[in-house]
Coordinates of N, CA and C and ligand atoms in Angstrom, one line a residue:
X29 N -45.2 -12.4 -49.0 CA -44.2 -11.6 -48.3 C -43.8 -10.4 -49.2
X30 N -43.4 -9.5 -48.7 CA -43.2 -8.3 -49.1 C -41.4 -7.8 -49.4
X31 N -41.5 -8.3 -50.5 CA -40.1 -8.1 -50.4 C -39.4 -6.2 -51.5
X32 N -40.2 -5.2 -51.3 CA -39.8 -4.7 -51.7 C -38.6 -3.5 -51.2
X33 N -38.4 -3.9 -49.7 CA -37.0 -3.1 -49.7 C -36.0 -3.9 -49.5
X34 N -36.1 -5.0 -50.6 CA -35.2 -5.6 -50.7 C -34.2 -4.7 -52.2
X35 N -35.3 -3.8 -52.8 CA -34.9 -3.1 -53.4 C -33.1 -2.3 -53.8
X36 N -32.7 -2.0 -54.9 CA -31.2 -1.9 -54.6 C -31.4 -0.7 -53.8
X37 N -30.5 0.1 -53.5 CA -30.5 0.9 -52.6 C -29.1 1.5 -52.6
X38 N -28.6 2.5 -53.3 CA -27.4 3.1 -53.0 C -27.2 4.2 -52.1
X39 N -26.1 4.3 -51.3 CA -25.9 5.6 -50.2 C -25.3 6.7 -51.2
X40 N -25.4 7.5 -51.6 CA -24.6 8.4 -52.3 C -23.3 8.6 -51.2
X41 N -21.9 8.7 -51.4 CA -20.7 9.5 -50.6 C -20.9 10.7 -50.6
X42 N -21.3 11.0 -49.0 CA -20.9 12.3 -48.7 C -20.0 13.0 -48.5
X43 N -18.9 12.4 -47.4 CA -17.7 12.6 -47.2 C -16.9 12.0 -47.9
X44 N -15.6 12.3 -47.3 CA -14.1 11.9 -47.6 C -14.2 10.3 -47.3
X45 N -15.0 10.1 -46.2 CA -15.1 8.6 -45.0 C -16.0 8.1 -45.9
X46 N -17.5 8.7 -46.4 CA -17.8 7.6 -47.3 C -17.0 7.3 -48.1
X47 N -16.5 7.8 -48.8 CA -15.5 7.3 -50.1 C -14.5 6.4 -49.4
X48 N -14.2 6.7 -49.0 CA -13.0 5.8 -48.6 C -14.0 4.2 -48.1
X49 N -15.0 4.3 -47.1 CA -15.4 3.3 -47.3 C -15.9 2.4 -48.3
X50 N -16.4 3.2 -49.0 CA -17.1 2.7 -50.6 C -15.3 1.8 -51.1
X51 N -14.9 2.9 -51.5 CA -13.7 2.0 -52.0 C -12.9 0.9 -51.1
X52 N -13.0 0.8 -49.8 CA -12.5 -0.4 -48.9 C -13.5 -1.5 -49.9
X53 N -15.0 -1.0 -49.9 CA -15.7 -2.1 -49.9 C -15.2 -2.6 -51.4
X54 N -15.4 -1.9 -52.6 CA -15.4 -2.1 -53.8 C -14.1 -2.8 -53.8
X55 N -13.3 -2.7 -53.3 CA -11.9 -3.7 -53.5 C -12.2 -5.0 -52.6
X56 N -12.8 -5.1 -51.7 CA -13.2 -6.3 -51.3 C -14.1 -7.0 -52.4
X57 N -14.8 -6.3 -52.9 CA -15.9 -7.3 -53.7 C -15.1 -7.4 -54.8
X58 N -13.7 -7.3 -54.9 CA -13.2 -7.3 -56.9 C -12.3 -8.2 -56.4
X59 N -11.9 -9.3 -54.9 CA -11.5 -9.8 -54.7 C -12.5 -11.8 -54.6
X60 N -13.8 -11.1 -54.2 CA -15.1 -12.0 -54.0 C -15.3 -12.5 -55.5
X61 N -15.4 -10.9 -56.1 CA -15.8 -11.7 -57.4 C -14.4 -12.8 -58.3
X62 N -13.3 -12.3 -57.9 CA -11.8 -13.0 -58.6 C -11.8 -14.5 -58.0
X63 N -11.8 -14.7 -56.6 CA -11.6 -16.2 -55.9 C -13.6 -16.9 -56.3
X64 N -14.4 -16.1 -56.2 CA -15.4 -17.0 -56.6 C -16.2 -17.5 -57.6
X65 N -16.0 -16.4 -58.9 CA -16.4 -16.7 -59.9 C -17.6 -17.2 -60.3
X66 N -18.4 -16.6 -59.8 CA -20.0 -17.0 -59.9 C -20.4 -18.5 -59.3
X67 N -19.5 -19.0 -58.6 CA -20.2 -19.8 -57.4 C -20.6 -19.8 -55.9
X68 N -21.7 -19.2 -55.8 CA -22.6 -18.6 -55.1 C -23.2 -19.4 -54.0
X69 N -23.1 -20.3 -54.2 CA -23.2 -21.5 -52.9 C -22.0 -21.0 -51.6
X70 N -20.9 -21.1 -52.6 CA -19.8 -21.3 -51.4 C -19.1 -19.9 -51.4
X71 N -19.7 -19.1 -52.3 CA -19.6 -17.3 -51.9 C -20.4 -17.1 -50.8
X72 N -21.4 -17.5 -50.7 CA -22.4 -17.0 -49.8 C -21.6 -17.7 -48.0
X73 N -20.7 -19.1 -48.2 CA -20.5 -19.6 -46.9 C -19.4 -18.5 -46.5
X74 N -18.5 -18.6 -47.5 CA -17.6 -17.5 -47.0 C -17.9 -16.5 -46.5
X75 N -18.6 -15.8 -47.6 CA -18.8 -14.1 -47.1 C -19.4 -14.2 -45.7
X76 N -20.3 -14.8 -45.4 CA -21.1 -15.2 -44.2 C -20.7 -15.0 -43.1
X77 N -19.1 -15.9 -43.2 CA -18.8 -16.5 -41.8 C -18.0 -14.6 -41.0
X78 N -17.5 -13.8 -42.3 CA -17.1 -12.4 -42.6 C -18.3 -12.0 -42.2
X79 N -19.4 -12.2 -42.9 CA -20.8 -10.9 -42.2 C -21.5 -10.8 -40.4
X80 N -20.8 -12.5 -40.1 CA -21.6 -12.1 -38.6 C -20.4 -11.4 -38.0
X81 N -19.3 -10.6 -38.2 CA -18.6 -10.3 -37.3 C -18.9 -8.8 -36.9
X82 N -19.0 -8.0 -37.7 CA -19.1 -6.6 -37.3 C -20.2 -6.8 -36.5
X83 N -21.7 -6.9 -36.5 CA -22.4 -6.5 -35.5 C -22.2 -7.3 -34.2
X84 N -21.1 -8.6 -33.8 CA -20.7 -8.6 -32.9 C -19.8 -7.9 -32.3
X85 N -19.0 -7.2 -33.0 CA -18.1 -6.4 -32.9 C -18.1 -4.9 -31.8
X86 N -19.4 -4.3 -32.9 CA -20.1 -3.3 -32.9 C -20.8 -3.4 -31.2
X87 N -21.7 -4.7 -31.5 CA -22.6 -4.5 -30.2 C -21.3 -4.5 -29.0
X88 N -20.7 -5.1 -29.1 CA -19.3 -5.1 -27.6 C -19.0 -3.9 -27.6
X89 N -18.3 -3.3 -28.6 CA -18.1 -1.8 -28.5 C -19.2 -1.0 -28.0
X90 N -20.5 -1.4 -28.5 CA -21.4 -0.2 -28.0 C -22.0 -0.8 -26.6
X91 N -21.8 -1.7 -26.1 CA -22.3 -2.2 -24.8 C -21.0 -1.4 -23.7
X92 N -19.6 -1.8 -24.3 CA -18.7 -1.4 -23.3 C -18.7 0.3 -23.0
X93 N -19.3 1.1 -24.2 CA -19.5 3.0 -24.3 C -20.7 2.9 -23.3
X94 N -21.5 2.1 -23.2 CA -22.8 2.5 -22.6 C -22.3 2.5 -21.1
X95 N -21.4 1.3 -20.6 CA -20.8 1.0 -19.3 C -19.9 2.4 -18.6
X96 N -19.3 2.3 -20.1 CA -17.8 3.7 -19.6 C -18.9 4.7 -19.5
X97 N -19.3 5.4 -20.1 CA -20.3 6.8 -20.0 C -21.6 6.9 -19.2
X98 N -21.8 5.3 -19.2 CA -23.0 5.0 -18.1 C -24.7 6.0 -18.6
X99 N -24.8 5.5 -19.9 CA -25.5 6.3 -21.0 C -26.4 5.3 -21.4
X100 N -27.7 5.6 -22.0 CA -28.5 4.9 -22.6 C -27.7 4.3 -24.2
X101 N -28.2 3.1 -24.9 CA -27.6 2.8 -26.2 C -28.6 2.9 -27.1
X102 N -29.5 3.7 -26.8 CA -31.2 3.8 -28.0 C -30.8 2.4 -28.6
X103 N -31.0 1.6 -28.4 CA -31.4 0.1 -28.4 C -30.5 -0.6 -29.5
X104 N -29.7 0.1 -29.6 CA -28.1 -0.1 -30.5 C -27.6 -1.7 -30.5
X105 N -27.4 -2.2 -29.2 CA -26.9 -2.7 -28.9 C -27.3 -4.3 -29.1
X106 N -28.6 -4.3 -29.2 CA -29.5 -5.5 -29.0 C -29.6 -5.5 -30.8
X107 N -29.8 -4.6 -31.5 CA -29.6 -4.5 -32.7 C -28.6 -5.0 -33.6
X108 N -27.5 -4.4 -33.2 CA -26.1 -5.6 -33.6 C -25.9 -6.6 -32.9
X109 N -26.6 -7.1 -32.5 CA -26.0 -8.2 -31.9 C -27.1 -9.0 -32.4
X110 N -28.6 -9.2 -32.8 CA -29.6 -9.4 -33.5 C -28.7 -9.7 -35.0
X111 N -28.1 -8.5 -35.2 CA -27.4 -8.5 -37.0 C -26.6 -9.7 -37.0
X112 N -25.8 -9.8 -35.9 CA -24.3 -11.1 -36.1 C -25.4 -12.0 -35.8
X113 N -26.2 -12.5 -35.2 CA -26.8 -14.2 -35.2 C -27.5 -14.4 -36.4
X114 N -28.8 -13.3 -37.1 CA -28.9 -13.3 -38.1 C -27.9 -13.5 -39.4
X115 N -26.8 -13.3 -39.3 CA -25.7 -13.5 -40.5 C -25.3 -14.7 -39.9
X116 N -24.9 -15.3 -38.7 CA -24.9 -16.4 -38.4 C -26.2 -17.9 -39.2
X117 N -26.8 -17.6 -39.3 CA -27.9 -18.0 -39.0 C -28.0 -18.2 -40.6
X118 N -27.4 -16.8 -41.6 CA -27.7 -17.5 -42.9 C -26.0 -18.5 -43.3
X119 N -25.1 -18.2 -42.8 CA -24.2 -19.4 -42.4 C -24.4 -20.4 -42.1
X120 N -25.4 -20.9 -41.3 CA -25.7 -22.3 -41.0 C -26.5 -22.8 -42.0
X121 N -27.2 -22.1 -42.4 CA -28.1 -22.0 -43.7 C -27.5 -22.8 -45.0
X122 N -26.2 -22.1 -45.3 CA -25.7 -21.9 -46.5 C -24.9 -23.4 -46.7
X123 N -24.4 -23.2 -45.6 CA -23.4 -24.4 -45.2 C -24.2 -26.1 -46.0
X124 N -25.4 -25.8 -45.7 CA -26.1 -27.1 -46.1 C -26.4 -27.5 -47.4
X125 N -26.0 -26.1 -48.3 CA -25.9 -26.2 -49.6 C -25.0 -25.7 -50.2
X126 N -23.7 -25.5 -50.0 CA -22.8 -26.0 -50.0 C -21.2 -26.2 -49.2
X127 N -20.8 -27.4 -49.2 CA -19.7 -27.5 -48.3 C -18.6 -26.8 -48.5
X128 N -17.8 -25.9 -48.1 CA -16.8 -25.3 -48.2 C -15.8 -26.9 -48.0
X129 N -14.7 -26.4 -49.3 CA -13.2 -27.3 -49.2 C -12.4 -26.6 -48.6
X130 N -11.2 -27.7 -48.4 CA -10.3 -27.5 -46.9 C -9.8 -25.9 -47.2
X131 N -9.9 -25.9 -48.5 CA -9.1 -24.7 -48.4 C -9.9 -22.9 -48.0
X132 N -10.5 -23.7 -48.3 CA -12.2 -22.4 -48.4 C -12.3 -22.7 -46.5
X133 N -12.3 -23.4 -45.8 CA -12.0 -23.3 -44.7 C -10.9 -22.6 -43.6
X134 N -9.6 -23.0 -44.4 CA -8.3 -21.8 -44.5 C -8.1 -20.5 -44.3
X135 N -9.2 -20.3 -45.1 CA -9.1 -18.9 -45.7 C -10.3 -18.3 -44.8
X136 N -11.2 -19.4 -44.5 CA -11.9 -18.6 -43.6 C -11.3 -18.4 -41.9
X137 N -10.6 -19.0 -41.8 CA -9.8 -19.2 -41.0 C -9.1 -18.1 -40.6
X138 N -8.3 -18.0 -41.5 CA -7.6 -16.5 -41.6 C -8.3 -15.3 -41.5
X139 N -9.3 -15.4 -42.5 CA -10.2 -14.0 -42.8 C -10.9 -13.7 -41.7
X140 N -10.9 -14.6 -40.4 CA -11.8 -14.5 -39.5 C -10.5 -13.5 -38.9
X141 N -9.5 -14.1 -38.5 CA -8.3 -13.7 -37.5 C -8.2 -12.4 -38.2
X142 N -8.3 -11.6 -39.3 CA -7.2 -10.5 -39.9 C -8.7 -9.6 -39.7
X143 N -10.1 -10.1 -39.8 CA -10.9 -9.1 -40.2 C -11.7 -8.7 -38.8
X144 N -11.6 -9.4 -38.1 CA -12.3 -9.4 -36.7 C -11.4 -8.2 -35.6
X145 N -9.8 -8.6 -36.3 CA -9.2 -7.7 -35.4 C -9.4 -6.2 -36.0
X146 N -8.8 -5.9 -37.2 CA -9.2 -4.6 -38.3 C -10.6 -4.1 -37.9
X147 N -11.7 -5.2 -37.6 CA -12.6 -4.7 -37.8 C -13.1 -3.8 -36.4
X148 N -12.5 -4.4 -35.0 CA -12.3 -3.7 -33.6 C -11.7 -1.9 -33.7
X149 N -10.4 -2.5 -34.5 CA -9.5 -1.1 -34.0 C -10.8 -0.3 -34.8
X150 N -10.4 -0.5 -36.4 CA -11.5 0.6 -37.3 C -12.8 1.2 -36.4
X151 N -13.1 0.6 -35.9 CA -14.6 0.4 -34.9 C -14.0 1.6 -33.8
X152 N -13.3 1.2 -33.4 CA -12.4 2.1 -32.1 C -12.1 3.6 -32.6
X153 N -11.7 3.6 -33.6 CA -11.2 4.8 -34.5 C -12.6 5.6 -34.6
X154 N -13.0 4.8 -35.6 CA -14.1 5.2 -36.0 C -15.2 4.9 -36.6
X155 N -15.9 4.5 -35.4 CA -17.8 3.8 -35.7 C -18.2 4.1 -37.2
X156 N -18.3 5.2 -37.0 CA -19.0 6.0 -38.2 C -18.7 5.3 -39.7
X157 N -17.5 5.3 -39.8 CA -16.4 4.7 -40.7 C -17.6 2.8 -40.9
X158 N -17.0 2.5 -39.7 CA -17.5 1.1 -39.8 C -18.8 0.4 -39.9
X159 N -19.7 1.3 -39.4 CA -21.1 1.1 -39.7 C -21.3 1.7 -41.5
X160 N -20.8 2.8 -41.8 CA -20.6 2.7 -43.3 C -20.0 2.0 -44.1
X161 N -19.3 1.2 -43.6 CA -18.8 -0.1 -44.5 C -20.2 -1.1 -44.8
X162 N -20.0 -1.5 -43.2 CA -21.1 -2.6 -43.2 C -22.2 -2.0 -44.4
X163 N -22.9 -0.7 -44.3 CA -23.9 -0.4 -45.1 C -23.5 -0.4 -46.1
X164 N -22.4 -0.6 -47.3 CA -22.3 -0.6 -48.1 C -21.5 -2.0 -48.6
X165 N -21.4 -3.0 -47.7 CA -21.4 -4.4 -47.7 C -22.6 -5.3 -47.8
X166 N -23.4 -4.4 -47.1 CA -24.5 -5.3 -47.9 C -25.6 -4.9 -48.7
X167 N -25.2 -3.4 -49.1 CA -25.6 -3.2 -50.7 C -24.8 -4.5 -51.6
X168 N -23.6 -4.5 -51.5 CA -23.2 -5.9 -52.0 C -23.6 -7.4 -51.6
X169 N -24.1 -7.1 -50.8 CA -25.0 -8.7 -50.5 C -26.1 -9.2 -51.6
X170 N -26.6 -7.2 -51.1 CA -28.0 -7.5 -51.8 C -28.0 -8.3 -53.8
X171 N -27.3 -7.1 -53.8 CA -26.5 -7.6 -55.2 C -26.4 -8.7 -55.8
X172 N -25.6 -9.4 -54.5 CA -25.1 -10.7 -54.8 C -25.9 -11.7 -54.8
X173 N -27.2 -11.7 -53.6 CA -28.2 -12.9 -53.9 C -28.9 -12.4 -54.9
X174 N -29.0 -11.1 -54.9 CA -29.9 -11.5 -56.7 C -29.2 -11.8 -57.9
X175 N -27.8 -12.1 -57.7 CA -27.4 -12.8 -58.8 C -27.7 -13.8 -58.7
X176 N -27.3 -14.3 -57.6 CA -27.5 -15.5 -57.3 C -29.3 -16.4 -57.8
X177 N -30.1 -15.5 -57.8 CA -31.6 -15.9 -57.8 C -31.9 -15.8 -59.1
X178 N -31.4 -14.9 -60.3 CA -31.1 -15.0 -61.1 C -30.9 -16.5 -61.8
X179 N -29.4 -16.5 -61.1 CA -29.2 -17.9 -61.3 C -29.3 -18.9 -61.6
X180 N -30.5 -19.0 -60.0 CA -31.5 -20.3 -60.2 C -32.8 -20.2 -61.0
X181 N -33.1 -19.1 -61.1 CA -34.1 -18.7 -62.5 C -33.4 -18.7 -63.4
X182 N -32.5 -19.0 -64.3 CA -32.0 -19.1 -65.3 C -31.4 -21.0 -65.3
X183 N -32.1 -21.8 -64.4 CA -31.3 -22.8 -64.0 C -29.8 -23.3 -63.5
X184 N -29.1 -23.1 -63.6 CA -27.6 -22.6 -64.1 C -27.3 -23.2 -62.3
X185 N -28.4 -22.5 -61.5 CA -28.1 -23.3 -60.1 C -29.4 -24.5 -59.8
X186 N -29.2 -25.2 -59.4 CA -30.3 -26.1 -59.2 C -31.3 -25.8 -57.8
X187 N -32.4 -25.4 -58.0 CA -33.5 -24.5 -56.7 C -34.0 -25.8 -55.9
X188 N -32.7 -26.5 -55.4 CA -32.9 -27.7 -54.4 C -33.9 -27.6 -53.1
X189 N -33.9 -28.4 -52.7 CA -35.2 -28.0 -51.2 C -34.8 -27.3 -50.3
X190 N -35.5 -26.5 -49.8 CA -34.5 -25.4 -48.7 C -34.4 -26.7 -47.1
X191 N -33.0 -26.2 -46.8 CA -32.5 -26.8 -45.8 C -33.6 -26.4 -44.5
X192 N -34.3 -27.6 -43.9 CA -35.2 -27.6 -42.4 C -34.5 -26.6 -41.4
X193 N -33.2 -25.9 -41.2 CA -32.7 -25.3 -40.4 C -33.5 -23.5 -40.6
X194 N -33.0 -23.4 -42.2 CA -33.9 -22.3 -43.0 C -35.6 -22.2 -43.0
X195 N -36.3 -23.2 -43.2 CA -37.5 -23.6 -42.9 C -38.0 -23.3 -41.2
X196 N -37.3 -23.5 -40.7 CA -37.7 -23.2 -39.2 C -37.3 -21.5 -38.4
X197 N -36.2 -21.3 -38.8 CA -35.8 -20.0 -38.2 C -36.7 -19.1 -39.1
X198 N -36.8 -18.6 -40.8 CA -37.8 -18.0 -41.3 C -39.2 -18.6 -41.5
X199 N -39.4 -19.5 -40.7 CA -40.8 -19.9 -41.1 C -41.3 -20.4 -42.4
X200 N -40.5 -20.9 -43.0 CA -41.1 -21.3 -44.4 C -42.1 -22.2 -44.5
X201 N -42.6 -22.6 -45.8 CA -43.8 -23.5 -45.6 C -42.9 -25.1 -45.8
X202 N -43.1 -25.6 -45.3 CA -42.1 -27.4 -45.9 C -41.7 -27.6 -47.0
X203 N -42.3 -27.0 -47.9 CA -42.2 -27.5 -49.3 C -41.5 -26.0 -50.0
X204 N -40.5 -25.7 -49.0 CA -39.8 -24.5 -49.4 C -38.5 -24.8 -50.1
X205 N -37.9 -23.9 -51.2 CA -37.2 -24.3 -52.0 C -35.5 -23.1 -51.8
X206 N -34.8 -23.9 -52.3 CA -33.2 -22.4 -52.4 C -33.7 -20.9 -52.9
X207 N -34.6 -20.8 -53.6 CA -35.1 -19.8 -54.4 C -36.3 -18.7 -53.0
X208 N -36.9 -19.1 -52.4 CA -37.2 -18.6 -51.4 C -36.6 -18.6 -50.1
X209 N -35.3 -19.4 -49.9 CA -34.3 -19.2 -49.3 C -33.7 -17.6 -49.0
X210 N -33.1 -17.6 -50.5 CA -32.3 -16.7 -51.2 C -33.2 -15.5 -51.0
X211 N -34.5 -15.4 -51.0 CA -35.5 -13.8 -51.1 C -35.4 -13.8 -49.2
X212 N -35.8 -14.3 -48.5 CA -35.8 -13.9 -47.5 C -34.2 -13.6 -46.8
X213 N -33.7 -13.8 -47.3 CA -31.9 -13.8 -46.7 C -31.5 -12.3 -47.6
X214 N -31.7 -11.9 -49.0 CA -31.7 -11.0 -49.1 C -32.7 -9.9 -48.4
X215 N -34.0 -10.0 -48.4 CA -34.2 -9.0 -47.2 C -33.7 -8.7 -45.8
X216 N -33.4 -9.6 -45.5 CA -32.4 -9.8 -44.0 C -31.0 -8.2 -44.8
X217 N -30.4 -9.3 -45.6 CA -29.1 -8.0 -46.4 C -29.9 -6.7 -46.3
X218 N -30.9 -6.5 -47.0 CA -31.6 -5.0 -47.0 C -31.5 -4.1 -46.0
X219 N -32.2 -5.2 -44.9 CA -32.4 -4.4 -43.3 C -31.3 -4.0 -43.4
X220 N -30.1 -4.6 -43.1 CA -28.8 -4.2 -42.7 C -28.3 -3.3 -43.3
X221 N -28.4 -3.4 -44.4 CA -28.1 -2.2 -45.3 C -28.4 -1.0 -44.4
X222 N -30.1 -1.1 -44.6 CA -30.4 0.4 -43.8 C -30.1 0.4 -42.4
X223 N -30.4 -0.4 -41.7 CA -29.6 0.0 -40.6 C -28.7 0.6 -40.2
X224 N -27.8 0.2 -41.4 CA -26.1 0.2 -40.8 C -25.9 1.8 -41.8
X225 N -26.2 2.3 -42.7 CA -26.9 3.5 -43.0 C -26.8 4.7 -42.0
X226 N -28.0 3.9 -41.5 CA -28.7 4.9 -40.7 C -28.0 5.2 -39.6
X227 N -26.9 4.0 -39.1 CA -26.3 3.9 -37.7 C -25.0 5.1 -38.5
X228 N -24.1 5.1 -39.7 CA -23.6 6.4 -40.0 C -24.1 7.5 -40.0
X229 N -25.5 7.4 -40.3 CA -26.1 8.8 -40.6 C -26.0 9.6 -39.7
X230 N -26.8 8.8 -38.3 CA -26.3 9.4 -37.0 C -25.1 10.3 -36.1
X231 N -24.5 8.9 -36.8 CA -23.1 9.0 -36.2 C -22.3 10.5 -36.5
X232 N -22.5 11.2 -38.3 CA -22.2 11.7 -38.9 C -22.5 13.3 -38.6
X233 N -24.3 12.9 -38.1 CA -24.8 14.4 -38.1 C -24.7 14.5 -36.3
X234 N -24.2 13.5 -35.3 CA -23.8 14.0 -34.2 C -23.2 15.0 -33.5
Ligands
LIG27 FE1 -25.8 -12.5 -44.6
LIG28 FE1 -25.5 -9.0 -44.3

């Protein structure tokens, strides 16, 4: 498999709006990195249950613009909504290697209610804005499963058997491990990356 745009990939700030997103994002991750501390099992469940939301988000907003304006959605729409089950989907994943505590549940709890709503209006305000988050959230993804892979190449994490759930949605071979887990889930992060890029780029030069 070809994992080379899994590659890092930075957006340089153009605007005012990238910056300001960059910095939303960068204080989010100085809060990821403070509560998790290089445990990457139950970083990954958290951030997760946070990553399927925007392209749910996104796709309802851009399904309900296509309704109001009665417009085509250049295939927008099926796209984010593809993005949230995919981030779903490495959530179900994750969950089987490691269990979130009650409190790590709590908090997802919360983070669901405070980020889901922020994440509508911002969306409402301004797409542009919010699709440049996401793209610069999962430059931090990317990031983060290669630390994480790291990691388990450094032993430090144990490259346990990848969970049958993971094995079947990316097709793995049976005898698939956390470590090819982790490469195919980071390209998943990549796509999005660019996608979500690209979905500002548009938005920008409109
Ligand atoms: Fe993800
Ligand atoms: Fe992601």
């Amino acid at each position: 498999m070809d994992h080379t745009e899994s590659r890092p990939y930075h957006h340089q700030p153009e605007t005012i709006s990238d910056r300001i997103a960059l910095a939303i994002v960068k204080f989010m991750r100085f809060f990821a990195d403070a509560f998790f501390s290089g445990r990457y099992g139950h970083r990954a469940v958290v951030l997760e249950t946070v990553a399927a939301v925007p392209g749910m988000v996104g796709g309802a907003l851009q399904h309900l613009r296509s309704l109001r304006r009665m417009e085509d959605d250049d295939g927008w729409i099926s796209t984010l909504l593809d993005e949230a089950d995919n981030e779903r989907m490495h959530l179900l994943t994750f969950v089987q290697i490691a269990k979130p505590s009650w409190f790590e549940r709590v908090i997802i709890i919360i983070a669901q209610g405070v980020f889901y709503n922020l994440f509508f209006i911002l969306y409402l305000l301004s797409s542009r804005i919010a699709h440049r988050i996401v793209g610069y959230l999962e430059e931090e993804a990317v990031y983060s499963y290669t630390e994480y892979l790291a990691g388990i190449d450094s032993g430090k994490y144990e490259n346990v058997v990848a969970p049958q759930i993971a094995i079947d949605y990316w097709n793995l071979s049976q005898d698939a491990r956390l470590r090819d887990v982790v490469l195919v889930v980071r390209d998943d992060e990549a796509k999005h990356r660019d996608v979500n890029h690209d979905f500002a780029n548009q938005l920008q030069n409109a």
